[in-house]
GROMACS .gro file of C-alpha atoms in nm:
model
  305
    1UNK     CA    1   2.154  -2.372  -0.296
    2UNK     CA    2   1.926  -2.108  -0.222
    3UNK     CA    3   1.651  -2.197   0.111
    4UNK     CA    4   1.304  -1.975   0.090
    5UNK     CA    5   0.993  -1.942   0.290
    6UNK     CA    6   0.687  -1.787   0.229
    7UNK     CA    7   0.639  -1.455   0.486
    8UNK     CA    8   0.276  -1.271   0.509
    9UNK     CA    9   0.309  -0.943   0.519
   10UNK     CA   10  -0.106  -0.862   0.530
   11UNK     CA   11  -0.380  -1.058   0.631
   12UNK     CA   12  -0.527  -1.330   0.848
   13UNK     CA   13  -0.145  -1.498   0.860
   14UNK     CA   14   0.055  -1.166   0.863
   15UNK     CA   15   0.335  -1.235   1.069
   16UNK     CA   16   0.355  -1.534   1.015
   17UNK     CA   17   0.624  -1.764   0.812
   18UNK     CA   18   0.588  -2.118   0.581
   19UNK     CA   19   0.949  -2.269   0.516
   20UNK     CA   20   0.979  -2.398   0.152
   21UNK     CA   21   1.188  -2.718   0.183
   22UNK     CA   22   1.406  -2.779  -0.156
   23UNK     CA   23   1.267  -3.019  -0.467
   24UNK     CA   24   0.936  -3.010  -0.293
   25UNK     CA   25   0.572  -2.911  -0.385
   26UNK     CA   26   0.380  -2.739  -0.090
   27UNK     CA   27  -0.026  -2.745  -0.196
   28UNK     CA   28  -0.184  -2.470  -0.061
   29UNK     CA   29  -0.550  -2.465   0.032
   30UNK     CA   30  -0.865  -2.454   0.263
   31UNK     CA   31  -0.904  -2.833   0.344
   32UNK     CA   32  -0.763  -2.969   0.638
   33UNK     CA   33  -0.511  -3.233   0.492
   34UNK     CA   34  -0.308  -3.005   0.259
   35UNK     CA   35   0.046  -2.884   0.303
   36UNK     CA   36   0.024  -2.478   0.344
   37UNK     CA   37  -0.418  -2.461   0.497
   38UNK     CA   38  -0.548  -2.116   0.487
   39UNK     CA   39  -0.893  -2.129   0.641
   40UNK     CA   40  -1.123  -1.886   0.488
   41UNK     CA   41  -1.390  -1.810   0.270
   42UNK     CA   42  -1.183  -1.690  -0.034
   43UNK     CA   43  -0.932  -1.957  -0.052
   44UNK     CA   44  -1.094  -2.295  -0.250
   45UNK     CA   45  -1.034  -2.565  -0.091
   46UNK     CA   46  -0.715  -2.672  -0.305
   47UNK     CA   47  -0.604  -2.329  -0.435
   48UNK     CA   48  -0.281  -2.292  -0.557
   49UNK     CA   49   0.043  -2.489  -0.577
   50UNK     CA   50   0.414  -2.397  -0.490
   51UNK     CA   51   0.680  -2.569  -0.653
   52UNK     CA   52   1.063  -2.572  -0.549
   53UNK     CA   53   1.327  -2.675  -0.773
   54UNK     CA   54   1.693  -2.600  -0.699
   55UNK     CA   55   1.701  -2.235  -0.686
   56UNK     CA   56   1.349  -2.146  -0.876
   57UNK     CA   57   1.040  -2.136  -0.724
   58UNK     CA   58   0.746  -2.158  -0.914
   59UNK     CA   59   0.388  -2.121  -0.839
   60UNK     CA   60   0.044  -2.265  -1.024
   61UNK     CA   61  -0.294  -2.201  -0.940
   62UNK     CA   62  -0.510  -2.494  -0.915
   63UNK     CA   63  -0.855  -2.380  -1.082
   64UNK     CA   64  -0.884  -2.160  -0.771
   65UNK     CA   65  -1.261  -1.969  -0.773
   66UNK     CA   66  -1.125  -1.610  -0.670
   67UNK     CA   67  -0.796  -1.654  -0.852
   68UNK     CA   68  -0.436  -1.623  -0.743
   69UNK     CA   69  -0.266  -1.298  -0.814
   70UNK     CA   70   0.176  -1.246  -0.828
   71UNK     CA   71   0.244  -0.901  -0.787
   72UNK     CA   72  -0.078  -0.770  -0.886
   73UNK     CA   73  -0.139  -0.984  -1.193
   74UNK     CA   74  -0.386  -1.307  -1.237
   75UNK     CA   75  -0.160  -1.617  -1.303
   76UNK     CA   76  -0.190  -1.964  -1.385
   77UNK     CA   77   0.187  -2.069  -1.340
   78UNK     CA   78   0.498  -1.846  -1.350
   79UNK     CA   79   0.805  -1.869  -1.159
   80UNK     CA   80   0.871  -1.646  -0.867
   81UNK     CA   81   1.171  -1.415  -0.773
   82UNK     CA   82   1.291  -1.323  -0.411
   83UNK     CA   83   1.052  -1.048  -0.306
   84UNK     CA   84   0.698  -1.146  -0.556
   85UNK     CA   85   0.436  -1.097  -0.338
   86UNK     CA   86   0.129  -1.349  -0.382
   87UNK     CA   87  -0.187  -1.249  -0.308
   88UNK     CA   88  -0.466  -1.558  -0.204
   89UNK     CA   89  -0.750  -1.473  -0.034
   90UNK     CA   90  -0.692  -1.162   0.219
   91UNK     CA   91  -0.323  -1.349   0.223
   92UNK     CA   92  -0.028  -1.143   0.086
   93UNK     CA   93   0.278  -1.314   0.122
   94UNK     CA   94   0.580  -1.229   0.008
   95UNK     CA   95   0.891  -1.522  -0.104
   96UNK     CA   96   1.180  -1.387   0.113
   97UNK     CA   97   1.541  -1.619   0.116
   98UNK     CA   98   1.481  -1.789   0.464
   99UNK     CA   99   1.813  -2.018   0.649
  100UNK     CA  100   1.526  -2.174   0.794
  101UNK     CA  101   1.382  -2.321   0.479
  102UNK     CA  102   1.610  -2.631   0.462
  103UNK     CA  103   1.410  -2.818   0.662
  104UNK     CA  104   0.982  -2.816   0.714
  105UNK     CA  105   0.884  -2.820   1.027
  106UNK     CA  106   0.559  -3.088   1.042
  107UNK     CA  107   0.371  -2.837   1.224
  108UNK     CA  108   0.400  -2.546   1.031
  109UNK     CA  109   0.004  -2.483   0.925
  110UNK     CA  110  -0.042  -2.519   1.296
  111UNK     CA  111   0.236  -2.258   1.328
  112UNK     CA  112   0.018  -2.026   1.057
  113UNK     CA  113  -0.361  -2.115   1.282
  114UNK     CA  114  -0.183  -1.990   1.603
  115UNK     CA  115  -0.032  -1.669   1.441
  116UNK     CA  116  -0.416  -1.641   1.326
  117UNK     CA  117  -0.588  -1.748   1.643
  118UNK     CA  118  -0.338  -1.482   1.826
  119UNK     CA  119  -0.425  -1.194   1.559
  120UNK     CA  120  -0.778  -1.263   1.694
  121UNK     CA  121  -0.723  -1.277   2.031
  122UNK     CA  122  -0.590  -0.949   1.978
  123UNK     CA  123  -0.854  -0.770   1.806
  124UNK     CA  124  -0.627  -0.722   1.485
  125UNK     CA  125  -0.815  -0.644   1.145
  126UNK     CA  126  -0.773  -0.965   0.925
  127UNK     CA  127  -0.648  -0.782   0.590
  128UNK     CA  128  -0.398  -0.553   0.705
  129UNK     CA  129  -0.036  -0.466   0.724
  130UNK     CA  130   0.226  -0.216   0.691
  131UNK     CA  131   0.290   0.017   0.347
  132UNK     CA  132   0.615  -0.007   0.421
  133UNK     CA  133   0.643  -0.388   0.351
  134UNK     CA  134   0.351  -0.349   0.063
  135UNK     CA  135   0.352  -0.053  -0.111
  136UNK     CA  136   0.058   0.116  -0.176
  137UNK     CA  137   0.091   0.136  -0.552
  138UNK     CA  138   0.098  -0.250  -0.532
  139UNK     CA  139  -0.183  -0.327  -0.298
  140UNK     CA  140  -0.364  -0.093  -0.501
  141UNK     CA  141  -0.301  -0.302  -0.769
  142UNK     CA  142  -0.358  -0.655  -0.616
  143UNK     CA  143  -0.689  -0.459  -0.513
  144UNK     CA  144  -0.762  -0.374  -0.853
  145UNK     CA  145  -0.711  -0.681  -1.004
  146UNK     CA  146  -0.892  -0.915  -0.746
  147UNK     CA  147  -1.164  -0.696  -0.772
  148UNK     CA  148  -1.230  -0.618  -0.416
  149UNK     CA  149  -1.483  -0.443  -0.238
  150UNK     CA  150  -1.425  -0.213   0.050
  151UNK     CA  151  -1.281   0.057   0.237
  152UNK     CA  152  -0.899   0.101   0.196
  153UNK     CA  153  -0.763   0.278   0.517
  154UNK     CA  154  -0.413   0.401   0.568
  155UNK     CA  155  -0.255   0.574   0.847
  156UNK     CA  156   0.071   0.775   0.892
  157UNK     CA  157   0.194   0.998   1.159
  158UNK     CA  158  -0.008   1.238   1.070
  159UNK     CA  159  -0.242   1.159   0.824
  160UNK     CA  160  -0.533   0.944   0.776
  161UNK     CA  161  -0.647   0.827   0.387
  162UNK     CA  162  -0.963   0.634   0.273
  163UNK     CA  163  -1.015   0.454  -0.027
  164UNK     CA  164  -1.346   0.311  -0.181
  165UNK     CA  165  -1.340   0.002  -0.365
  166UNK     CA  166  -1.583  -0.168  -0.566
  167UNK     CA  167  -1.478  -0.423  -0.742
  168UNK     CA  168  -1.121  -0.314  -0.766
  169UNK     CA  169  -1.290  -0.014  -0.902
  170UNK     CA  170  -1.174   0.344  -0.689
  171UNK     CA  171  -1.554   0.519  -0.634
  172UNK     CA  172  -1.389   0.775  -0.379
  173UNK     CA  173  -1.143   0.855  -0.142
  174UNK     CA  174  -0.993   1.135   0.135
  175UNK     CA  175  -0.766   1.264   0.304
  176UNK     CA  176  -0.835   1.351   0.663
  177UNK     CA  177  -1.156   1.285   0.579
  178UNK     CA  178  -1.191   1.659   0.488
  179UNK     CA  179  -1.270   1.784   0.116
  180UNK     CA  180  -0.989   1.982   0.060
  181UNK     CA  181  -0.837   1.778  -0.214
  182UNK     CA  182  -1.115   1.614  -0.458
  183UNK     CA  183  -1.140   1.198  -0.467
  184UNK     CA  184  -0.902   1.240  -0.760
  185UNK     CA  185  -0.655   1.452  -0.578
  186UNK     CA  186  -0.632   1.259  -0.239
  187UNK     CA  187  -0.587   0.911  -0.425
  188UNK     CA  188  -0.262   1.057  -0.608
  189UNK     CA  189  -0.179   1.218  -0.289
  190UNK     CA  190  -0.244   0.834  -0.068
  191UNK     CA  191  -0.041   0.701  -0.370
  192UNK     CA  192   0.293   0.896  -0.290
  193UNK     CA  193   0.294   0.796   0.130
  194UNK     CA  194   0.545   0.573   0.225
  195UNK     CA  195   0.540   0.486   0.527
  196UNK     CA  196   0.274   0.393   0.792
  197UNK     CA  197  -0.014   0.131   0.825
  198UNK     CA  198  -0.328  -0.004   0.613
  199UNK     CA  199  -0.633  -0.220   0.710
  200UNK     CA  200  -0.942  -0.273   0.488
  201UNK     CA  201  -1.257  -0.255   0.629
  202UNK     CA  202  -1.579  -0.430   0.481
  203UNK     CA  203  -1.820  -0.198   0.243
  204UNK     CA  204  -2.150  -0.037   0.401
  205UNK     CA  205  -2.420   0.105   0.202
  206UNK     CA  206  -2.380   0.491   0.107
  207UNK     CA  207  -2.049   0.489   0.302
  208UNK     CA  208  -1.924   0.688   0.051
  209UNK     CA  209  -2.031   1.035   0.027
  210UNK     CA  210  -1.990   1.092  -0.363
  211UNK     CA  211  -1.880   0.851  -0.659
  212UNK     CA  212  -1.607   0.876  -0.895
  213UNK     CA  213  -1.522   0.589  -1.112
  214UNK     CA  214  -1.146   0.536  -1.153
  215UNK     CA  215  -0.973   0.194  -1.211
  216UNK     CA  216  -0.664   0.104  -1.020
  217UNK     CA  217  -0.472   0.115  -1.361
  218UNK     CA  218  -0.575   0.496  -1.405
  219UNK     CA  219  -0.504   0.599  -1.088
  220UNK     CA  220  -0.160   0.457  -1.074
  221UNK     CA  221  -0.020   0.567  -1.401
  222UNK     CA  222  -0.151   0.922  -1.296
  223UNK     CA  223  -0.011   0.891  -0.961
  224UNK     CA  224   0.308   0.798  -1.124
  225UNK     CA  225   0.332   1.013  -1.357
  226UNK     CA  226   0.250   1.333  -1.059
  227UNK     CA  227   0.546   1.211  -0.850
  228UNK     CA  228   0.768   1.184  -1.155
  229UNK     CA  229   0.687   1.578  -1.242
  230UNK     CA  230   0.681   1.652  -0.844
  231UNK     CA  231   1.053   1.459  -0.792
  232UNK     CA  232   1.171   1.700  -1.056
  233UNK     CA  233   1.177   1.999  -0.819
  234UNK     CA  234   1.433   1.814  -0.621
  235UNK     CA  235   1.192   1.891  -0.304
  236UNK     CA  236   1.340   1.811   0.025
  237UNK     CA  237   1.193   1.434   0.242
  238UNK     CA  238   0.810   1.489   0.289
  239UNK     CA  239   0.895   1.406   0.667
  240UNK     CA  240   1.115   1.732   0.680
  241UNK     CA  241   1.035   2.020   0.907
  242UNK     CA  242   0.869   2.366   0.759
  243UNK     CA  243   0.917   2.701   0.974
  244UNK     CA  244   0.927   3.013   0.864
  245UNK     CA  245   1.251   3.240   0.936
  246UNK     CA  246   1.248   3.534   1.178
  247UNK     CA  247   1.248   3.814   1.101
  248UNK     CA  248   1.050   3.754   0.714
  249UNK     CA  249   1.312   3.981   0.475
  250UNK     CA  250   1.135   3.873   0.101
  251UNK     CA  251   0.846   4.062   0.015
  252UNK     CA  252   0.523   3.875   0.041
  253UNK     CA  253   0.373   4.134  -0.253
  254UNK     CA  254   0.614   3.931  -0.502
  255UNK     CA  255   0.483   3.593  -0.474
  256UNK     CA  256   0.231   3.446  -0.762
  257UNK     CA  257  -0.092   3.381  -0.612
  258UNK     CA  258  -0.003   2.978  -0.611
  259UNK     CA  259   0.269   3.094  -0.396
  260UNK     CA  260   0.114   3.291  -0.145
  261UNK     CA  261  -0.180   2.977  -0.099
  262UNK     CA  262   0.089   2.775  -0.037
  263UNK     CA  263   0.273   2.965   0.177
  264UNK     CA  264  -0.015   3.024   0.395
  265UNK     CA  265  -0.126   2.661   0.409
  266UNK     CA  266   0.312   2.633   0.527
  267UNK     CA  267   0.201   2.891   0.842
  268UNK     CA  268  -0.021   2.617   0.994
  269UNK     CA  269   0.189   2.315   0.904
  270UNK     CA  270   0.483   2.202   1.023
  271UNK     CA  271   0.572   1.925   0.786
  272UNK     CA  272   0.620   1.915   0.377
  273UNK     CA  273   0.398   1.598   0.318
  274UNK     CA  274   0.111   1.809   0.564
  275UNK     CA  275   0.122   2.093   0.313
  276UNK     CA  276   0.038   1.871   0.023
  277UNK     CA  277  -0.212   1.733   0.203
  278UNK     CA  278  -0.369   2.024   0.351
  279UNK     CA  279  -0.363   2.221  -0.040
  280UNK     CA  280  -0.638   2.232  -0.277
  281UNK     CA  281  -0.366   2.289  -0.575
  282UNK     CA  282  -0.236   1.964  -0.711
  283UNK     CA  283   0.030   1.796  -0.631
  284UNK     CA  284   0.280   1.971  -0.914
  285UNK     CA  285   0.151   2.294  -0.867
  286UNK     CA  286   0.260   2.286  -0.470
  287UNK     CA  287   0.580   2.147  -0.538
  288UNK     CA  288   0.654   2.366  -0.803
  289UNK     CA  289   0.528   2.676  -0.541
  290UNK     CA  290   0.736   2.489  -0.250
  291UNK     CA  291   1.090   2.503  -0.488
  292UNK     CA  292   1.004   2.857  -0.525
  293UNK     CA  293   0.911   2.961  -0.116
  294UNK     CA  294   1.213   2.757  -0.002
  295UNK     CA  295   1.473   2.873  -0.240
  296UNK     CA  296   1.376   3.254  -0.256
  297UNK     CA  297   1.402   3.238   0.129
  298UNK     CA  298   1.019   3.229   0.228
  299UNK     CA  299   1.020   2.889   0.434
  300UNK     CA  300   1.336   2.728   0.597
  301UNK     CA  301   1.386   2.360   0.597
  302UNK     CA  302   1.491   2.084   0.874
  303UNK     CA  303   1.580   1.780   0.761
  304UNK     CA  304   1.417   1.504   0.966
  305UNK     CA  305   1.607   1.323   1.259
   0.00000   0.00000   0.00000
């Protein structure tokens, strides 16, 4: 038989790890005397309920005020699979197969308040974690459909994207804060990172320089569909090199005039992702100029490390 726990992955808890003991129910809540306590202002005081049976794991929200959310969708009881991530409160946490579930320990909501209490201590942002655990298409999504209100940050390497919420509604967002790309533009470009670091900061008045008014659901099925047309060129990893070969033997004078932008926005960059973030042409257009620069010999390729 199958032993789980319940890892967070973002948030107040993130780090930290609740072992699901079998043919047991684990309430989870704000008050004190309750199995799995979350202490803050999101999570009612008896919010949701986790229920192990054999191998299934199910999980029922208990008339919660702000709702709890399975993998980006409001539920009232469904049964979970290895890997659902639940969102309560600023909580994500993800079910992951744990040898340590066999068996609670009797302090494990202690265990959660001094992963908290450390994360404090520490300085660390309360709702944040890293893309590579949660995607960004799915914390956009859990966003989106808890209706939150802030500012979505996410950091790579090399890059730094913003994303303004209200209400699960996308009002704007940048890359680098700079205005290359438009709001539209840098949230399909956010959407395609894959590795790095997010936080969300709280919302302050006129913080955002412009509004759109884009819904999570929009902006992923567009995003989607960009990196389905952009995967098509068969483009190199994003984290490969870009450098130009010496001496320069193609003719600049035959490139289209989406070429030549993008091979000038190439001189300055040394990455693939950089480009696409640094070009005002969308994301198809530069991959379809990128196929074009690296296979008639304009830009040379290293593959990363």
């Amino acid at each position: 038989m199958k032993s789980y726990a319940m890892r967070f992955i973002s948030g107040k808890y993130q780090g930290g790890e609740f072992p699901l003991p079998p043919n047991s129910e684990i309430v989870v809540g704000r008050s004190s005397d309750l199995d799995m306590v979350l202490v803050e202002d999101m999570v009612s005081r008896r919010h949701a309920k986790i229920m192990v049976n054999g191998d299934k794991v199910s999980i029922q929200d208990l008339g919660s005020t702000n709702g709890t959310f399975v993998n980006g969708e409001r539920i009232k009881q469904v049964e979970l699979s290895d890997g659902d991530r639940v969102l309560i409160g600023t909580s994500i946490i993800k079910l992951v197969t744990s040898d340590m579930a066999a068996a609670i320990a009797p302090d494990s909501s202690r265990s959660l308040q001094e992963v908290a209490d450390n994360r404090r201590s520490n300085q660390v942002r309360s709702m944040s974690g890293a893309i590579d655990d949660v995607p960004l298409p799915d914390l956009l999504q859990l966003f989106g459909s808890s209706r939150k209100t802030g500012t979505l940050v996410i950091k790579t390497d090399t890059d730094l994207g913003k994303v303004f919420l209200e209400n699960g509604m996308i009002v704007f967002a940048s890359v680098n804060d700079d205005d290359i790309l438009t709001p539209e533009q840098s949230v399909y470009r956010i959407l395609a990172w894959r590795h790095g670091s997010f936080y969300m900061e709280p919302a302050e008045e006129g913080q955002a320089p412009s509004k759109i008014t884009l819904s999570a659901e929009a902006a992923l099925m567009e995003g989607m569909r960009i990196l389905d047309e952009v995967q098509r060129h068969d483009l190199p990893s994003m984290q490969s090199a870009l450098s130009l070969p010496t001496p320069l033997t193609p003719k600049l004078r035959d490139l289209t005039a989406e070429q030549l932008d993008v091979f000038q926005v190439a001189m300055h960059q040394s990455q693939l992702e950089a480009v696409f973030n640094n070009c005002s042409l969308d994301d198809i257009e530069v991959a379809e100029a990128l196929a074009a620069l690296i296979d008639g010999g304009y830009l040379r390729v290293t593959s990363p490390g």
